[in-house]
Short mmCIF file of N, CA and C in Angstrom, two decimals:
data_model
loop_
_atom_site.label_atom_id
_atom_site.label_comp_id
_atom_site.label_asym_id
_atom_site.label_seq_id
_atom_site.Cartn_x
_atom_site.Cartn_y
_atom_site.Cartn_z
N MET A 19 -9.25 -78.93 20.68
CA MET A 19 -9.86 -78.05 19.85
C MET A 19 -9.19 -76.76 20.07
N ARG A 20 -9.30 -76.13 18.34
CA ARG A 20 -8.38 -74.92 17.92
C ARG A 20 -9.27 -73.98 18.46
N ARG A 21 -8.90 -72.60 18.98
CA ARG A 21 -9.68 -71.77 18.96
C ARG A 21 -9.37 -70.76 17.69
N ARG A 22 -10.55 -69.98 16.90
CA ARG A 22 -10.11 -68.98 16.01
C ARG A 22 -10.01 -67.48 16.60
N GLY A 23 -9.47 -66.68 15.85
CA GLY A 23 -8.94 -65.54 16.54
C GLY A 23 -7.47 -64.95 16.29
N PHE A 24 -7.60 -63.66 16.79
CA PHE A 24 -6.24 -62.91 16.61
C PHE A 24 -5.48 -62.75 17.95
N THR A 25 -4.14 -62.88 17.96
CA THR A 25 -3.42 -63.31 19.21
C THR A 25 -3.11 -61.44 19.66
N LEU A 26 -3.10 -61.10 20.86
CA LEU A 26 -2.77 -59.89 21.47
C LEU A 26 -1.44 -59.39 20.72
N ILE A 27 -0.89 -60.09 20.25
CA ILE A 27 0.64 -59.46 19.31
C ILE A 27 0.08 -59.25 18.08
N GLU A 28 -0.45 -59.80 17.39
CA GLU A 28 -1.45 -59.28 16.01
C GLU A 28 -2.02 -58.07 16.07
N MET A 29 -2.99 -58.29 17.24
CA MET A 29 -3.60 -56.85 17.19
C MET A 29 -3.10 -55.73 17.76
N MET A 30 -1.83 -55.70 18.30
CA MET A 30 -1.31 -54.61 18.47
C MET A 30 -0.18 -54.41 17.23
N VAL A 31 0.29 -55.06 16.55
CA VAL A 31 1.07 -54.67 15.54
C VAL A 31 -0.04 -54.06 14.31
N VAL A 32 -1.30 -54.59 14.38
CA VAL A 32 -2.18 -53.93 13.59
C VAL A 32 -2.44 -52.48 14.19
N ILE A 33 -2.68 -52.39 15.15
CA ILE A 33 -2.82 -51.05 16.02
C ILE A 33 -1.75 -50.13 15.60
N THR A 34 -0.49 -50.75 15.86
CA THR A 34 0.78 -49.63 15.93
C THR A 34 0.68 -49.00 14.38
N VAL A 35 0.56 -49.98 13.31
CA VAL A 35 0.63 -49.38 11.88
C VAL A 35 -0.31 -48.71 11.58
N LEU A 36 -1.80 -48.76 12.07
CA LEU A 36 -2.73 -47.81 11.90
C LEU A 36 -2.34 -46.46 12.43
N ALA A 37 -1.59 -46.47 13.55
CA ALA A 37 -1.13 -45.41 14.15
C ALA A 37 -0.24 -44.41 13.63
N MET A 38 0.58 -45.30 13.10
CA MET A 38 1.65 -44.60 12.09
C MET A 38 1.32 -43.84 11.10
N MET A 39 0.14 -44.63 10.52
CA MET A 39 -0.14 -44.08 9.23
C MET A 39 -1.06 -43.13 9.58
N ALA A 40 -1.83 -43.04 10.51
CA ALA A 40 -2.48 -41.50 11.24
C ALA A 40 -1.71 -40.39 11.68
N ALA A 41 -0.69 -40.86 11.91
CA ALA A 41 0.55 -39.85 12.33
C ALA A 41 0.87 -38.94 11.29
N LEU A 42 1.19 -40.14 10.00
CA LEU A 42 1.64 -39.32 8.79
C LEU A 42 0.65 -38.38 7.96
N VAL A 43 -0.57 -38.89 8.06
CA VAL A 43 -1.69 -38.30 7.33
C VAL A 43 -2.12 -36.78 7.94
N ALA A 44 -2.30 -36.75 9.46
CA ALA A 44 -2.88 -35.73 10.04
C ALA A 44 -2.22 -34.49 9.68
N PRO A 45 -1.09 -34.41 9.89
CA PRO A 45 -0.14 -32.95 9.56
C PRO A 45 -0.47 -32.71 8.47
N ARG A 46 -0.88 -33.40 7.08
CA ARG A 46 -1.08 -33.13 6.07
C ARG A 46 -2.48 -32.34 5.99
N LEU A 47 -3.46 -33.00 6.43
CA LEU A 47 -4.82 -32.64 6.57
C LEU A 47 -4.80 -31.31 7.08
N VAL A 48 -3.98 -31.05 8.10
CA VAL A 48 -4.14 -29.79 9.02
C VAL A 48 -3.48 -28.78 7.89
N ALA A 49 -2.55 -28.97 7.27
CA ALA A 49 -1.63 -28.13 6.59
C ALA A 49 -2.74 -27.74 5.30
N LEU A 50 -3.42 -28.60 5.09
CA LEU A 50 -4.54 -28.62 3.96
C LEU A 50 -5.78 -27.64 4.18
N LYS A 51 -6.12 -27.59 5.57
CA LYS A 51 -7.16 -27.04 5.96
C LYS A 51 -6.62 -25.43 6.20
N ASP A 52 -5.19 -25.31 6.68
CA ASP A 52 -4.82 -23.83 6.70
C ASP A 52 -4.43 -23.05 5.43
N SER A 53 -4.04 -23.81 4.51
CA SER A 53 -4.35 -23.39 2.89
C SER A 53 -5.36 -22.92 2.53
N ARG A 54 -6.50 -23.89 2.78
CA ARG A 54 -7.64 -23.37 2.32
C ARG A 54 -8.36 -22.25 3.07
N THR A 55 -8.12 -22.23 4.28
CA THR A 55 -8.44 -20.82 5.24
C THR A 55 -7.63 -19.62 4.48
N ALA A 56 -6.39 -19.73 4.30
CA ALA A 56 -5.84 -18.97 3.69
C ALA A 56 -6.18 -18.27 2.80
N ARG A 57 -6.49 -19.05 1.64
CA ARG A 57 -7.02 -18.76 0.25
C ARG A 57 -8.21 -18.14 0.34
N ASP A 58 -9.08 -18.81 1.06
CA ASP A 58 -10.44 -18.15 1.31
C ASP A 58 -10.30 -16.67 1.75
N ALA A 59 -9.44 -16.35 2.46
CA ALA A 59 -9.19 -14.98 3.22
C ALA A 59 -8.46 -13.87 2.16
N GLU A 60 -7.73 -14.62 1.15
CA GLU A 60 -7.01 -13.92 0.36
C GLU A 60 -8.19 -13.49 -0.78
N SER A 61 -9.02 -14.39 -0.92
CA SER A 61 -10.05 -14.02 -1.99
C SER A 61 -11.15 -12.91 -1.60
N ALA A 62 -11.54 -13.24 -0.17
CA ALA A 62 -11.98 -11.93 0.77
C ALA A 62 -11.38 -10.74 0.51
N LEU A 63 -10.33 -10.56 0.65
CA LEU A 63 -9.39 -9.30 0.59
C LEU A 63 -9.40 -8.85 -0.62
N VAL A 64 -9.45 -9.47 -1.71
CA VAL A 64 -9.51 -9.01 -3.08
C VAL A 64 -11.03 -8.38 -2.95
N ARG A 65 -12.12 -9.08 -2.77
CA ARG A 65 -13.30 -8.61 -3.00
C ARG A 65 -14.04 -7.47 -1.92
N LEU A 66 -13.16 -7.37 -1.02
CA LEU A 66 -13.71 -6.06 -0.26
C LEU A 66 -13.51 -4.81 -0.63
N PRO A 67 -12.14 -4.26 -1.71
CA PRO A 67 -11.88 -3.33 -2.31
C PRO A 67 -13.00 -3.02 -3.37
N LEU A 68 -13.46 -3.91 -3.78
CA LEU A 68 -14.63 -4.14 -5.17
C LEU A 68 -15.77 -3.53 -4.60
N ARG A 69 -16.22 -4.05 -3.46
CA ARG A 69 -17.42 -3.84 -2.56
C ARG A 69 -17.26 -2.31 -2.10
N ALA A 70 -16.10 -1.82 -1.81
CA ALA A 70 -15.98 -0.60 -1.51
C ALA A 70 -16.27 0.54 -2.59
N ARG A 71 -15.74 0.37 -3.66
CA ARG A 71 -15.91 1.01 -4.95
C ARG A 71 -17.38 0.90 -5.27
N THR A 72 -18.01 -0.17 -5.27
CA THR A 72 -19.62 -0.26 -5.37
C THR A 72 -20.22 0.41 -4.42
N GLU A 73 -19.88 0.43 -2.72
CA GLU A 73 -20.85 0.68 -2.14
C GLU A 73 -20.64 2.39 -2.41
N ALA A 74 -19.43 2.78 -2.63
CA ALA A 74 -19.23 4.34 -2.76
C ALA A 74 -19.83 5.21 -3.91
N ARG A 75 -19.82 4.21 -4.85
CA ARG A 75 -20.55 4.66 -6.44
C ARG A 75 -22.45 4.82 -6.09
N GLN A 76 -22.56 3.56 -5.61
CA GLN A 76 -24.52 3.39 -4.92
C GLN A 76 -24.86 4.30 -4.34
N GLY A 77 -23.95 4.59 -3.32
CA GLY A 77 -24.39 5.32 -1.96
C GLY A 77 -24.06 6.85 -2.01
N LYS A 78 -23.13 7.03 -3.26
CA LYS A 78 -22.67 8.57 -3.52
C LYS A 78 -21.96 9.07 -2.09
N THR A 79 -21.48 8.05 -1.79
CA THR A 79 -20.57 8.80 -0.41
C THR A 79 -19.35 7.86 -0.26
N THR A 80 -18.23 8.54 0.50
CA THR A 80 -17.32 8.32 0.88
C THR A 80 -17.23 7.18 1.41
N VAL A 81 -16.35 6.01 1.16
CA VAL A 81 -16.01 4.61 1.75
C VAL A 81 -14.68 4.71 2.01
N THR A 82 -14.11 3.88 3.05
CA THR A 82 -13.11 3.98 3.64
C THR A 82 -12.62 2.37 3.87
N LEU A 83 -11.25 1.79 3.56
CA LEU A 83 -10.59 0.60 3.92
C LEU A 83 -9.80 0.99 4.96
N ARG A 84 -9.64 0.32 6.14
CA ARG A 84 -8.72 0.64 7.20
C ARG A 84 -8.25 -0.95 7.47
N LEU A 85 -7.19 -0.68 8.28
CA LEU A 85 -6.41 -1.51 8.59
C LEU A 85 -6.30 -1.69 10.26
N ASP A 86 -6.80 -2.37 10.79
CA ASP A 86 -6.99 -2.71 12.67
C ASP A 86 -6.51 -3.78 12.79
N GLY A 87 -5.40 -3.89 13.21
CA GLY A 87 -4.65 -5.12 13.67
C GLY A 87 -4.61 -6.12 12.35
N ASP A 88 -5.03 -7.23 12.53
CA ASP A 88 -4.91 -7.99 11.41
C ASP A 88 -6.44 -8.24 10.92
N ALA A 89 -7.22 -7.17 10.76
CA ALA A 89 -8.09 -7.03 10.29
C ALA A 89 -8.61 -5.71 9.11
N LEU A 90 -9.14 -5.97 7.97
CA LEU A 90 -9.23 -4.92 6.87
C LEU A 90 -11.05 -4.72 7.28
N ILE A 91 -11.11 -3.38 7.31
CA ILE A 91 -12.44 -2.94 7.94
C ILE A 91 -12.91 -2.13 6.71
N LEU A 92 -14.20 -2.14 6.11
CA LEU A 92 -14.87 -1.31 5.01
C LEU A 92 -15.67 -0.52 6.07
N GLU A 93 -15.58 0.67 5.95
CA GLU A 93 -16.41 1.58 6.54
C GLU A 93 -17.13 2.79 5.78
N LYS A 94 -18.61 3.17 5.87
CA LYS A 94 -19.32 4.16 5.14
C LYS A 94 -18.59 5.53 6.02
N THR A 95 -18.09 6.52 5.19
CA THR A 95 -17.87 7.62 6.14
C THR A 95 -18.80 8.94 5.57
N PRO A 96 -19.46 9.21 6.37
CA PRO A 96 -20.64 10.06 6.14
C PRO A 96 -20.17 11.66 6.28
N LEU A 97 -20.79 12.73 5.51
CA LEU A 97 -20.17 14.07 5.88
C LEU A 97 -19.90 14.49 7.38
N GLU A 98 -21.14 13.95 7.91
CA GLU A 98 -21.06 14.26 9.56
C GLU A 98 -21.33 13.05 9.97
N GLY A 99 -20.82 13.06 11.47
CA GLY A 99 -20.90 11.88 12.13
C GLY A 99 -19.84 10.75 12.22
N ASP A 100 -19.84 9.73 13.04
CA ASP A 100 -19.21 8.74 12.75
C ASP A 100 -19.04 7.55 11.71
N PRO A 101 -18.20 7.26 11.41
CA PRO A 101 -18.19 6.22 10.13
C PRO A 101 -18.98 5.01 10.76
N THR A 102 -19.52 4.29 9.86
CA THR A 102 -20.41 3.06 10.14
C THR A 102 -19.59 1.81 9.29
N GLU A 103 -19.43 0.81 10.49
CA GLU A 103 -18.84 -0.36 9.65
C GLU A 103 -19.62 -1.27 8.98
N ILE A 104 -19.19 -1.48 7.66
CA ILE A 104 -20.13 -2.18 6.90
C ILE A 104 -19.44 -3.51 6.88
N ALA A 105 -18.59 -3.95 6.51
CA ALA A 105 -17.93 -5.48 6.26
C ALA A 105 -16.28 -5.72 7.05
N ARG A 106 -15.90 -6.61 7.27
CA ARG A 106 -14.65 -6.79 8.02
C ARG A 106 -14.04 -8.34 7.38
N VAL A 107 -12.68 -8.05 7.44
CA VAL A 107 -12.32 -9.38 6.59
C VAL A 107 -11.05 -9.86 7.75
N SER A 108 -10.84 -10.78 8.18
CA SER A 108 -9.88 -11.28 9.08
C SER A 108 -9.51 -12.73 9.13
N SER A 109 -8.31 -13.09 9.04
CA SER A 109 -8.20 -14.53 9.47
C SER A 109 -6.96 -14.74 10.32
N PRO A 110 -7.16 -15.87 10.97
CA PRO A 110 -5.64 -16.18 12.05
C PRO A 110 -4.44 -16.52 11.05
N ALA A 111 -4.89 -16.89 9.78
CA ALA A 111 -3.65 -17.14 8.88
C ALA A 111 -3.06 -16.24 8.15
N LEU A 112 -3.71 -15.14 7.96
CA LEU A 112 -3.29 -14.04 7.46
C LEU A 112 -2.50 -12.97 8.46
N THR A 113 -1.50 -12.22 8.05
CA THR A 113 -1.00 -10.99 8.90
C THR A 113 -0.87 -9.88 7.98
N LEU A 114 -1.60 -8.84 8.10
CA LEU A 114 -1.77 -7.70 7.15
C LEU A 114 -0.89 -6.57 7.71
N SER A 115 -0.23 -5.65 6.60
CA SER A 115 0.71 -4.66 7.11
C SER A 115 0.74 -3.97 5.99
N ALA A 116 1.19 -2.52 6.13
CA ALA A 116 1.36 -1.83 5.36
C ALA A 116 2.58 -0.65 5.50
N GLU A 117 2.81 -0.25 4.25
CA GLU A 117 4.29 0.75 4.32
C GLU A 117 3.68 1.89 5.68
N GLY A 118 4.73 2.34 6.49
CA GLY A 118 4.35 3.34 7.29
C GLY A 118 3.45 2.72 8.65
N GLY A 119 2.87 1.39 8.36
CA GLY A 119 2.10 0.91 9.67
C GLY A 119 0.75 1.30 9.44
N ASP A 120 0.28 2.53 9.24
CA ASP A 120 -1.20 2.75 9.19
C ASP A 120 -1.72 2.62 7.82
N PHE A 121 -2.89 2.08 7.54
CA PHE A 121 -3.19 1.93 6.11
C PHE A 121 -4.61 2.73 6.34
N THR A 122 -4.82 3.34 5.32
CA THR A 122 -6.42 3.77 5.13
C THR A 122 -6.54 4.11 3.60
N TRP A 123 -7.61 3.33 2.66
CA TRP A 123 -7.56 3.83 1.59
C TRP A 123 -9.09 4.08 1.53
N THR A 124 -9.35 5.63 0.90
CA THR A 124 -10.43 6.02 0.81
C THR A 124 -10.80 6.10 -0.66
N VAL A 125 -12.08 5.44 -0.78
CA VAL A 125 -12.72 5.70 -2.06
C VAL A 125 -13.97 6.82 -2.05
N ARG A 126 -13.76 7.75 -3.08
CA ARG A 126 -14.71 8.83 -3.25
C ARG A 126 -15.78 8.13 -3.85
N ALA A 127 -16.85 9.21 -3.91
CA ALA A 127 -18.68 9.09 -4.46
C ALA A 127 -18.25 8.44 -5.97
N ASP A 128 -17.38 8.95 -6.72
CA ASP A 128 -17.29 8.66 -8.31
C ASP A 128 -16.72 7.19 -8.47
N GLY A 129 -15.60 6.72 -7.35
CA GLY A 129 -15.37 5.47 -7.23
C GLY A 129 -14.03 5.39 -7.49
N THR A 130 -13.26 6.66 -7.50
CA THR A 130 -11.78 6.74 -7.37
C THR A 130 -11.33 6.78 -6.50
N ALA A 131 -9.77 6.31 -6.40
CA ALA A 131 -9.32 6.63 -4.87
C ALA A 131 -7.83 6.58 -5.46
N GLU A 132 -6.99 6.76 -4.25
CA GLU A 132 -5.73 6.87 -4.56
C GLU A 132 -4.83 5.54 -4.67
N ARG A 133 -3.94 5.24 -5.07
CA ARG A 133 -3.23 4.18 -5.39
C ARG A 133 -2.47 3.49 -4.10
N LYS A 134 -2.75 2.46 -3.60
CA LYS A 134 -2.32 2.04 -2.34
C LYS A 134 -1.94 0.54 -2.37
N THR A 135 -0.90 -0.02 -1.52
CA THR A 135 -0.90 -1.89 -1.52
C THR A 135 -0.56 -1.80 -0.07
N LEU A 136 -1.17 -3.22 -0.32
CA LEU A 136 -1.25 -3.86 1.25
C LEU A 136 -0.47 -5.16 1.11
N THR A 137 0.37 -5.51 2.33
CA THR A 137 1.16 -6.69 1.96
C THR A 137 0.54 -7.70 3.02
N VAL A 138 0.37 -8.78 2.42
CA VAL A 138 -0.21 -10.01 3.10
C VAL A 138 0.57 -11.25 3.35
N GLN A 139 0.91 -11.72 4.48
CA GLN A 139 1.90 -12.58 5.09
C GLN A 139 1.17 -14.06 5.24
N ALA A 140 1.41 -14.99 4.53
CA ALA A 140 0.33 -16.11 4.62
C ALA A 140 1.55 -17.64 5.07
N GLY A 141 2.01 -17.70 6.21
CA GLY A 141 2.84 -18.78 6.49
C GLY A 141 4.05 -17.80 6.21
N SER A 142 4.99 -19.00 5.26
CA SER A 142 6.26 -18.35 4.75
C SER A 142 6.06 -17.51 3.68
N SER A 143 4.72 -17.18 3.15
CA SER A 143 4.89 -16.57 1.70
C SER A 143 4.23 -15.25 2.08
N GLN A 144 4.64 -14.33 1.17
CA GLN A 144 4.44 -12.98 1.16
C GLN A 144 3.66 -12.35 -0.16
N LYS A 145 2.37 -11.81 -0.21
CA LYS A 145 1.81 -11.16 -1.59
C LYS A 145 1.85 -9.63 -1.25
N THR A 146 1.56 -9.13 -2.34
CA THR A 146 1.19 -8.04 -2.01
C THR A 146 -0.09 -7.24 -2.94
N LEU A 147 -1.03 -6.78 -2.52
CA LEU A 147 -2.31 -6.49 -2.77
C LEU A 147 -2.39 -5.14 -3.52
N ILE A 148 -2.36 -5.00 -4.81
CA ILE A 148 -2.12 -3.48 -5.29
C ILE A 148 -3.87 -3.13 -5.59
N LEU A 149 -4.03 -1.80 -4.59
CA LEU A 149 -5.64 -1.00 -4.85
C LEU A 149 -5.22 -0.16 -5.75
N PRO A 150 -5.69 -0.12 -7.18
CA PRO A 150 -5.42 0.87 -8.16
C PRO A 150 -6.40 1.99 -7.66
N ALA A 151 -6.18 3.27 -8.29
CA ALA A 151 -6.66 4.35 -8.30
C ALA A 151 -8.21 4.29 -9.03
N GLU A 152 -8.00 3.40 -9.86
CA GLU A 152 -9.44 3.07 -10.71
C GLU A 152 -9.34 1.57 -11.02
N GLY A 153 -10.31 0.97 -11.16
CA GLY A 153 -10.14 -0.78 -11.65
C GLY A 153 -10.42 -1.37 -10.73
N GLU A 154 -9.81 -2.66 -11.05
CA GLU A 154 -9.99 -3.73 -9.81
C GLU A 154 -8.82 -4.02 -9.10
N PRO A 155 -8.79 -4.21 -8.06
CA PRO A 155 -7.52 -4.59 -6.90
C PRO A 155 -7.20 -6.05 -7.64
N ARG A 156 -5.76 -6.22 -7.52
CA ARG A 156 -5.01 -7.48 -8.20
C ARG A 156 -3.92 -7.57 -7.21
N TRP A 157 -3.33 -8.88 -7.17
CA TRP A 157 -2.10 -9.28 -6.47
C TRP A 157 -1.07 -8.95 -7.34
N ALA A 158 -0.01 -8.64 -7.26
CA ALA A 158 1.21 -8.00 -7.74
C ALA A 158 1.84 -9.66 -8.03
N ASN A 159 2.39 -9.71 -9.16
CA ASN A 159 3.06 -10.78 -9.82
C ASN A 159 4.13 -11.11 -9.00
N GLU A 160 4.67 -12.33 -9.11
CA GLU A 160 6.20 -12.74 -8.34
C GLU A 160 7.33 -12.09 -8.81
N GLY A 161 8.05 -11.31 -8.01
CA GLY A 161 9.16 -10.54 -8.57
C GLY A 161 9.15 -9.20 -9.26
N GLU A 162 7.59 -8.90 -9.09
CA GLU A 162 7.20 -7.31 -9.78
C GLU A 162 7.36 -6.07 -8.88
N THR A 163 8.30 -5.49 -8.87
CA THR A 163 8.26 -4.31 -7.94
C THR A 163 6.90 -2.93 -8.26
N VAL A 164 6.36 -3.07 -7.04
CA VAL A 164 5.51 -2.20 -7.14
C VAL A 164 5.65 -0.64 -6.66
N ASP A 165 5.22 -0.03 -7.49
CA ASP A 165 5.33 1.40 -7.50
C ASP A 165 4.02 2.14 -6.75
N THR A 166 4.44 2.77 -5.43
CA THR A 166 3.39 3.01 -4.93
C THR A 166 3.27 5.01 -5.12
N THR A 167 3.91 5.30 -5.63
CA THR A 167 3.97 6.95 -6.19
C THR A 167 2.64 7.01 -6.85
N ASP A 168 2.20 8.12 -6.91
CA ASP A 168 0.93 8.48 -7.56
C ASP A 168 1.25 9.07 -8.91
N THR A 169 0.94 8.25 -9.91
CA THR A 169 1.00 9.06 -11.29
C THR A 169 0.09 8.85 -12.12
N GLU A 170 0.09 9.59 -13.36
CA GLU A 170 -1.26 10.08 -14.05
C GLU A 170 -0.71 9.65 -15.19
N THR A 171 -1.54 8.89 -15.98
CA THR A 171 -1.35 8.76 -17.44
C THR A 171 -2.04 9.77 -18.05
N TRP A 172 -1.50 10.49 -19.05
CA TRP A 172 -2.30 11.62 -20.03
C TRP A 172 -2.87 10.72 -21.27
N SER A 173 -3.39 11.34 -22.15
CA SER A 173 -4.38 10.94 -23.44
C SER A 173 -3.05 10.26 -24.03
N ALA A 174 -1.99 11.38 -24.07
CA ALA A 174 -0.91 10.94 -25.27
C ALA A 174 -0.43 9.85 -24.92
N GLY A 175 -0.61 9.13 -23.66
CA GLY A 175 0.35 8.01 -23.34
C GLY A 175 1.78 8.38 -22.62
N GLU A 176 1.83 9.79 -22.35
CA GLU A 176 3.32 10.11 -21.54
C GLU A 176 2.66 10.06 -20.05
N ARG A 177 3.72 9.65 -19.12
CA ARG A 177 3.39 9.91 -17.62
C ARG A 177 4.01 11.00 -17.34
N GLU A 178 3.46 11.61 -16.13
CA GLU A 178 3.87 13.12 -15.49
C GLU A 178 3.66 12.77 -14.02
N SER A 179 4.43 12.68 -13.13
CA SER A 179 4.35 12.79 -11.88
C SER A 179 3.98 13.85 -11.26
N ARG A 180 3.44 13.99 -10.22
CA ARG A 180 2.70 15.23 -9.52
C ARG A 180 3.72 15.55 -8.38
N GLU A 181 4.17 16.72 -8.52
CA GLU A 181 5.26 17.03 -7.39
C GLU A 181 4.37 18.25 -6.47
#
């Protein structure tokens, strides 16, 4: 009488092959999750300055974005009293930094602000977020040199630097 079934060796071979396949796939799944987390945080970083301009215009008040460790914080700044936190963006996948260490970007009630940049490190890649004096924030193109000096464009199209 012959019994049907798998031998112990056959089972061990199948389990070993499955374990090797899982070991190959698991790091890629983790990297994919980390990449998605970083992309979501980068998207939130771009939306926060837009929200700052909207809050400043609608509330007719000064709004500030400031860097606190690895968090970018949006605050309403009343004429008197302490600032009120409205929103915060942080992610363990991103490291935020600015020239000179401290970063504060103030949006006035009319929606204008001074031009600033924020450096974002995600793993081995580094990006620069440009916060213009007016208009929408954008990521600097690869290889683009970012000018942080305040320049003003006159109607004739000439540029004049402030001294």
